[in-house]
Amino acid sequence: GQSLEQPSEVTAVEGAIVQINCTYQTSGFYGLSWYQQHDGGAPTFLSYNALDGLEETGRFSSFLSRSDSYGYLLLQELQMKDSASYFCAVRSGGSQGNLIFGKGTKLSVKP
Amino acid sequence: NAGVTQTPKFQVLKTGQSMTLQCAQDMNHEYMSWYRQDPGMGLRLIHYSVGAGITDQGEVPNGYNVSRSTTEDFPLRLLSAAPSQTSVYFCASSSPTGMNTEAFFGQGTRLTVV
């Protein structure tokens, strides 16, 4: 089967840096994705790592270590609008299209 | 460009009723999927389709049917609604292969079964 583990909640202050970790177990692996979801909204894509290393997109970075089945999302210069839930997800299994999600990390950014 | 469109946005059903959640995408994506989201459970895959005429089960398929007669549409049917199916349902689409496999989500259908 497939499983992803990530912390359920994280709290940080404006301007700080926060790291959300994700460990996964899958049969077959094509890459690790991160999605953001604000309360009442739909998930939106943040980043995708197919290979080991760091991918940077503005204030957000994502890291993957395939040998450790581990990745993280790094959010810098936190803003109040970053308060949301963050999901890691893997594409795996028989169809490359299947996205399997973790249970999500609720990030609260305090003033 | 509309992206992924889900209807309805809200629905209340009585136990035993049936209904169809509609999902349409205009990005010519081969891959479409349905998820349900419950508090503390993340998004769980119900059914998916890798192209017109092809569907398969995800993690939690019981109580749901799907069909894919066109590339654009992927409806989800609840044959006999149960309170356990109270949830938020999301439809998603993506290109199926390699590279930047971003999934695009509809705005969700909030379903309550009483």
PDB file of N, CA and C in Angstrom, chain B residues 4-8 19-25 32-35 46-49 51-56 63-79 89-92 109:
ATOM      1  N   VAL B   4     -11.406  23.369 -14.354  1.00  0.00           N
ATOM      2  CA  VAL B   4     -12.242  22.266 -13.904  1.00  0.00           C
ATOM      3  C   VAL B   4     -13.486  22.853 -13.246  1.00  0.00           C
ATOM      4  N   THR B   5     -14.655  22.452 -13.734  1.00  0.00           N
ATOM      5  CA  THR B   5     -15.914  22.975 -13.227  1.00  0.00           C
ATOM      6  C   THR B   5     -16.722  21.864 -12.596  1.00  0.00           C
ATOM      7  N   GLN B   6     -17.107  22.052 -11.336  1.00  0.00           N
ATOM      8  CA  GLN B   6     -17.926  21.090 -10.620  1.00  0.00           C
ATOM      9  C   GLN B   6     -19.285  21.702 -10.322  1.00  0.00           C
ATOM     10  N   THR B   7     -20.313  20.879 -10.446  1.00  0.00           N
ATOM     11  CA  THR B   7     -21.645  21.288 -10.008  1.00  0.00           C
ATOM     12  C   THR B   7     -22.344  20.096  -9.364  1.00  0.00           C
ATOM     13  N   PRO B   8     -23.201  20.327  -8.357  1.00  0.00           N
ATOM     14  CA  PRO B   8     -23.453  21.625  -7.727  1.00  0.00           C
ATOM     15  C   PRO B   8     -22.360  21.958  -6.712  1.00  0.00           C
ATOM     16  N   MET B  19     -27.853  10.676  -6.649  1.00  0.00           N
ATOM     17  CA  MET B  19     -27.551  11.924  -7.337  1.00  0.00           C
ATOM     18  C   MET B  19     -26.252  11.763  -8.119  1.00  0.00           C
ATOM     19  N   THR B  20     -26.024  12.701  -9.013  1.00  0.00           N
ATOM     20  CA  THR B  20     -24.797  12.729  -9.809  1.00  0.00           C
ATOM     21  C   THR B  20     -24.091  14.054  -9.601  1.00  0.00           C
ATOM     22  N   LEU B  21     -22.811  13.966  -9.243  1.00  0.00           N
ATOM     23  CA  LEU B  21     -21.969  15.145  -9.177  1.00  0.00           C
ATOM     24  C   LEU B  21     -21.292  15.298 -10.537  1.00  0.00           C
ATOM     25  N   GLN B  22     -21.403  16.503 -11.078  1.00  0.00           N
ATOM     26  CA  GLN B  22     -20.862  16.738 -12.409  1.00  0.00           C
ATOM     27  C   GLN B  22     -19.454  17.326 -12.330  1.00  0.00           C
ATOM     28  N   CYS B  23     -18.620  16.933 -13.293  1.00  0.00           N
ATOM     29  CA  CYS B  23     -17.272  17.478 -13.398  1.00  0.00           C
ATOM     30  C   CYS B  23     -16.927  17.604 -14.870  1.00  0.00           C
ATOM     31  N   ALA B  24     -16.464  18.768 -15.259  1.00  0.00           N
ATOM     32  CA  ALA B  24     -16.055  18.996 -16.646  1.00  0.00           C
ATOM     33  C   ALA B  24     -14.762  19.797 -16.663  1.00  0.00           C
ATOM     34  N   GLN B  25     -13.882  19.437 -17.618  1.00  0.00           N
ATOM     35  CA  GLN B  25     -12.626  20.190 -17.765  1.00  0.00           C
ATOM     36  C   GLN B  25     -12.430  20.546 -19.243  1.00  0.00           C
ATOM     37  N   MET B  32      -8.475  12.103 -15.161  1.00  0.00           N
ATOM     38  CA  MET B  32      -9.401  12.774 -14.250  1.00  0.00           C
ATOM     39  C   MET B  32      -9.653  11.883 -13.047  1.00  0.00           C
ATOM     40  N   SER B  33      -9.982  12.521 -11.928  1.00  0.00           N
ATOM     41  CA  SER B  33     -10.152  11.742 -10.710  1.00  0.00           C
ATOM     42  C   SER B  33     -11.149  12.436  -9.781  1.00  0.00           C
ATOM     43  N   TRP B  34     -11.686  11.641  -8.858  1.00  0.00           N
ATOM     44  CA  TRP B  34     -12.568  12.151  -7.817  1.00  0.00           C
ATOM     45  C   TRP B  34     -11.968  11.836  -6.456  1.00  0.00           C
ATOM     46  N   TYR B  35     -12.008  12.835  -5.567  1.00  0.00           N
ATOM     47  CA  TYR B  35     -11.555  12.671  -4.196  1.00  0.00           C
ATOM     48  C   TYR B  35     -12.692  13.081  -3.257  1.00  0.00           C
ATOM     49  N   ILE B  46     -11.309   8.308  -4.863  1.00  0.00           N
ATOM     50  CA  ILE B  46     -12.495   7.462  -4.998  1.00  0.00           C
ATOM     51  C   ILE B  46     -12.410   6.630  -6.280  1.00  0.00           C
ATOM     52  N   HIS B  47     -12.376   7.314  -7.405  1.00  0.00           N
ATOM     53  CA  HIS B  47     -12.252   6.683  -8.729  1.00  0.00           C
ATOM     54  C   HIS B  47     -11.387   7.571  -9.607  1.00  0.00           C
ATOM     55  N   TYR B  48     -10.820   6.960 -10.638  1.00  0.00           N
ATOM     56  CA  TYR B  48     -10.060   7.748 -11.586  1.00  0.00           C
ATOM     57  C   TYR B  48     -10.231   7.204 -12.995  1.00  0.00           C
ATOM     58  N   SER B  49      -9.812   8.021 -13.953  1.00  0.00           N
ATOM     59  CA  SER B  49      -9.917   7.631 -15.354  1.00  0.00           C
ATOM     60  C   SER B  49      -8.689   8.139 -16.098  1.00  0.00           C
ATOM     61  N   GLY B  51      -8.534   8.010 -19.414  1.00  0.00           N
ATOM     62  CA  GLY B  51      -8.973   8.429 -20.737  1.00  0.00           C
ATOM     63  C   GLY B  51     -10.407   8.013 -20.958  1.00  0.00           C
ATOM     64  N   ALA B  52     -11.002   8.523 -22.032  1.00  0.00           N
ATOM     65  CA  ALA B  52     -12.399   8.207 -22.343  1.00  0.00           C
ATOM     66  C   ALA B  52     -12.582   6.696 -22.444  1.00  0.00           C
ATOM     67  N   GLY B  53     -13.601   6.189 -21.777  1.00  0.00           N
ATOM     68  CA  GLY B  53     -13.920   4.778 -21.804  1.00  0.00           C
ATOM     69  C   GLY B  53     -13.175   3.922 -20.801  1.00  0.00           C
ATOM     70  N   ILE B  54     -12.264   4.542 -20.024  1.00  0.00           N
ATOM     71  CA  ILE B  54     -11.438   3.791 -19.070  1.00  0.00           C
ATOM     72  C   ILE B  54     -11.590   4.381 -17.669  1.00  0.00           C
ATOM     73  N   THR B  55     -12.050   3.556 -16.735  1.00  0.00           N
ATOM     74  CA  THR B  55     -12.141   4.007 -15.342  1.00  0.00           C
ATOM     75  C   THR B  55     -11.601   2.914 -14.425  1.00  0.00           C
ATOM     76  N   ASP B  56     -11.242   3.302 -13.228  1.00  0.00           N
ATOM     77  CA  ASP B  56     -10.738   2.328 -12.266  1.00  0.00           C
ATOM     78  C   ASP B  56     -10.985   2.841 -10.860  1.00  0.00           C
ATOM     79  N   GLY B  63     -19.845   2.501  -2.936  1.00  0.00           N
ATOM     80  CA  GLY B  63     -20.974   3.414  -2.884  1.00  0.00           C
ATOM     81  C   GLY B  63     -20.981   4.434  -4.005  1.00  0.00           C
ATOM     82  N   TYR B  64     -19.959   4.381  -4.861  1.00  0.00           N
ATOM     83  CA  TYR B  64     -19.822   5.364  -5.947  1.00  0.00           C
ATOM     84  C   TYR B  64     -19.602   4.665  -7.292  1.00  0.00           C
ATOM     85  N   ASN B  65     -20.189   5.253  -8.333  1.00  0.00           N
ATOM     86  CA  ASN B  65     -19.939   4.801  -9.693  1.00  0.00           C
ATOM     87  C   ASN B  65     -19.467   5.969 -10.542  1.00  0.00           C
ATOM     88  N   VAL B  66     -18.673   5.666 -11.558  1.00  0.00           N
ATOM     89  CA  VAL B  66     -18.230   6.696 -12.489  1.00  0.00           C
ATOM     90  C   VAL B  66     -18.321   6.152 -13.913  1.00  0.00           C
ATOM     91  N   SER B  67     -18.291   7.077 -14.849  1.00  0.00           N
ATOM     92  CA  SER B  67     -18.193   6.736 -16.264  1.00  0.00           C
ATOM     93  C   SER B  67     -17.423   7.850 -16.952  1.00  0.00           C
ATOM     94  N   ARG B  68     -16.848   7.525 -18.106  1.00  0.00           N
ATOM     95  CA  ARG B  68     -16.063   8.538 -18.847  1.00  0.00           C
ATOM     96  C   ARG B  68     -16.353   8.337 -20.340  1.00  0.00           C
ATOM     97  N   SER B  69     -17.411   8.983 -20.793  1.00  0.00           N
ATOM     98  CA  SER B  69     -17.801   8.829 -22.192  1.00  0.00           C
ATOM     99  C   SER B  69     -17.080   9.836 -23.085  1.00  0.00           C
ATOM    100  N   THR B  70     -16.620  10.940 -22.511  1.00  0.00           N
ATOM    101  CA  THR B  70     -15.877  11.940 -23.282  1.00  0.00           C
ATOM    102  C   THR B  70     -14.631  12.333 -22.499  1.00  0.00           C
ATOM    103  N   THR B  71     -13.678  12.957 -23.170  1.00  0.00           N
ATOM    104  CA  THR B  71     -12.489  13.446 -22.484  1.00  0.00           C
ATOM    105  C   THR B  71     -12.841  14.519 -21.464  1.00  0.00           C
ATOM    106  N   GLU B  72     -13.888  15.334 -21.755  1.00  0.00           N
ATOM    107  CA  GLU B  72     -14.188  16.493 -20.942  1.00  0.00           C
ATOM    108  C   GLU B  72     -14.921  16.176 -19.639  1.00  0.00           C
ATOM    109  N   ASP B  73     -15.767  15.144 -19.633  1.00  0.00           N
ATOM    110  CA  ASP B  73     -16.688  14.949 -18.520  1.00  0.00           C
ATOM    111  C   ASP B  73     -16.407  13.683 -17.723  1.00  0.00           C
ATOM    112  N   PHE B  74     -16.563  13.799 -16.419  1.00  0.00           N
ATOM    113  CA  PHE B  74     -16.307  12.652 -15.533  1.00  0.00           C
ATOM    114  C   PHE B  74     -17.276  12.730 -14.358  1.00  0.00           C
ATOM    115  N   PRO B  75     -18.519  12.299 -14.536  1.00  0.00           N
ATOM    116  CA  PRO B  75     -19.498  12.399 -13.454  1.00  0.00           C
ATOM    117  C   PRO B  75     -19.329  11.312 -12.404  1.00  0.00           C
ATOM    118  N   LEU B  76     -19.685  11.660 -11.172  1.00  0.00           N
ATOM    119  CA  LEU B  76     -19.639  10.725 -10.046  1.00  0.00           C
ATOM    120  C   LEU B  76     -21.063  10.482  -9.565  1.00  0.00           C
ATOM    121  N   ARG B  77     -21.465   9.230  -9.489  1.00  0.00           N
ATOM    122  CA  ARG B  77     -22.831   8.887  -9.102  1.00  0.00           C
ATOM    123  C   ARG B  77     -22.861   8.236  -7.728  1.00  0.00           C
ATOM    124  N   LEU B  78     -23.765   8.744  -6.905  1.00  0.00           N
ATOM    125  CA  LEU B  78     -24.083   8.091  -5.640  1.00  0.00           C
ATOM    126  C   LEU B  78     -25.414   7.381  -5.856  1.00  0.00           C
ATOM    127  N   LEU B  79     -25.417   6.069  -5.767  1.00  0.00           N
ATOM    128  CA  LEU B  79     -26.608   5.294  -6.115  1.00  0.00           C
ATOM    129  C   LEU B  79     -27.644   5.304  -4.994  1.00  0.00           C
ATOM    130  N   TYR B  89     -16.422  16.865  -1.898  1.00  0.00           N
ATOM    131  CA  TYR B  89     -15.938  16.104  -3.042  1.00  0.00           C
ATOM    132  C   TYR B  89     -15.220  17.032  -4.018  1.00  0.00           C
ATOM    133  N   PHE B  90     -14.046  16.577  -4.427  1.00  0.00           N
ATOM    134  CA  PHE B  90     -13.257  17.349  -5.405  1.00  0.00           C
ATOM    135  C   PHE B  90     -12.990  16.498  -6.635  1.00  0.00           C
ATOM    136  N   CYS B  91     -13.153  17.124  -7.768  1.00  0.00           N
ATOM    137  CA  CYS B  91     -12.764  16.534  -9.039  1.00  0.00           C
ATOM    138  C   CYS B  91     -11.440  17.165  -9.454  1.00  0.00           C
ATOM    139  N   ALA B  92     -10.570  16.394 -10.073  1.00  0.00           N
ATOM    140  CA  ALA B  92      -9.278  16.918 -10.509  1.00  0.00           C
ATOM    141  C   ALA B  92      -8.938  16.367 -11.875  1.00  0.00           C
ATOM    142  N   THR B 109     -17.700  20.104  -4.145  1.00  0.00           N
ATOM    143  CA  THR B 109     -19.132  19.956  -3.871  1.00  0.00           C
ATOM    144  C   THR B 109     -19.272  19.544  -2.413  1.00  0.00           C
TER     145      THR B 109
END
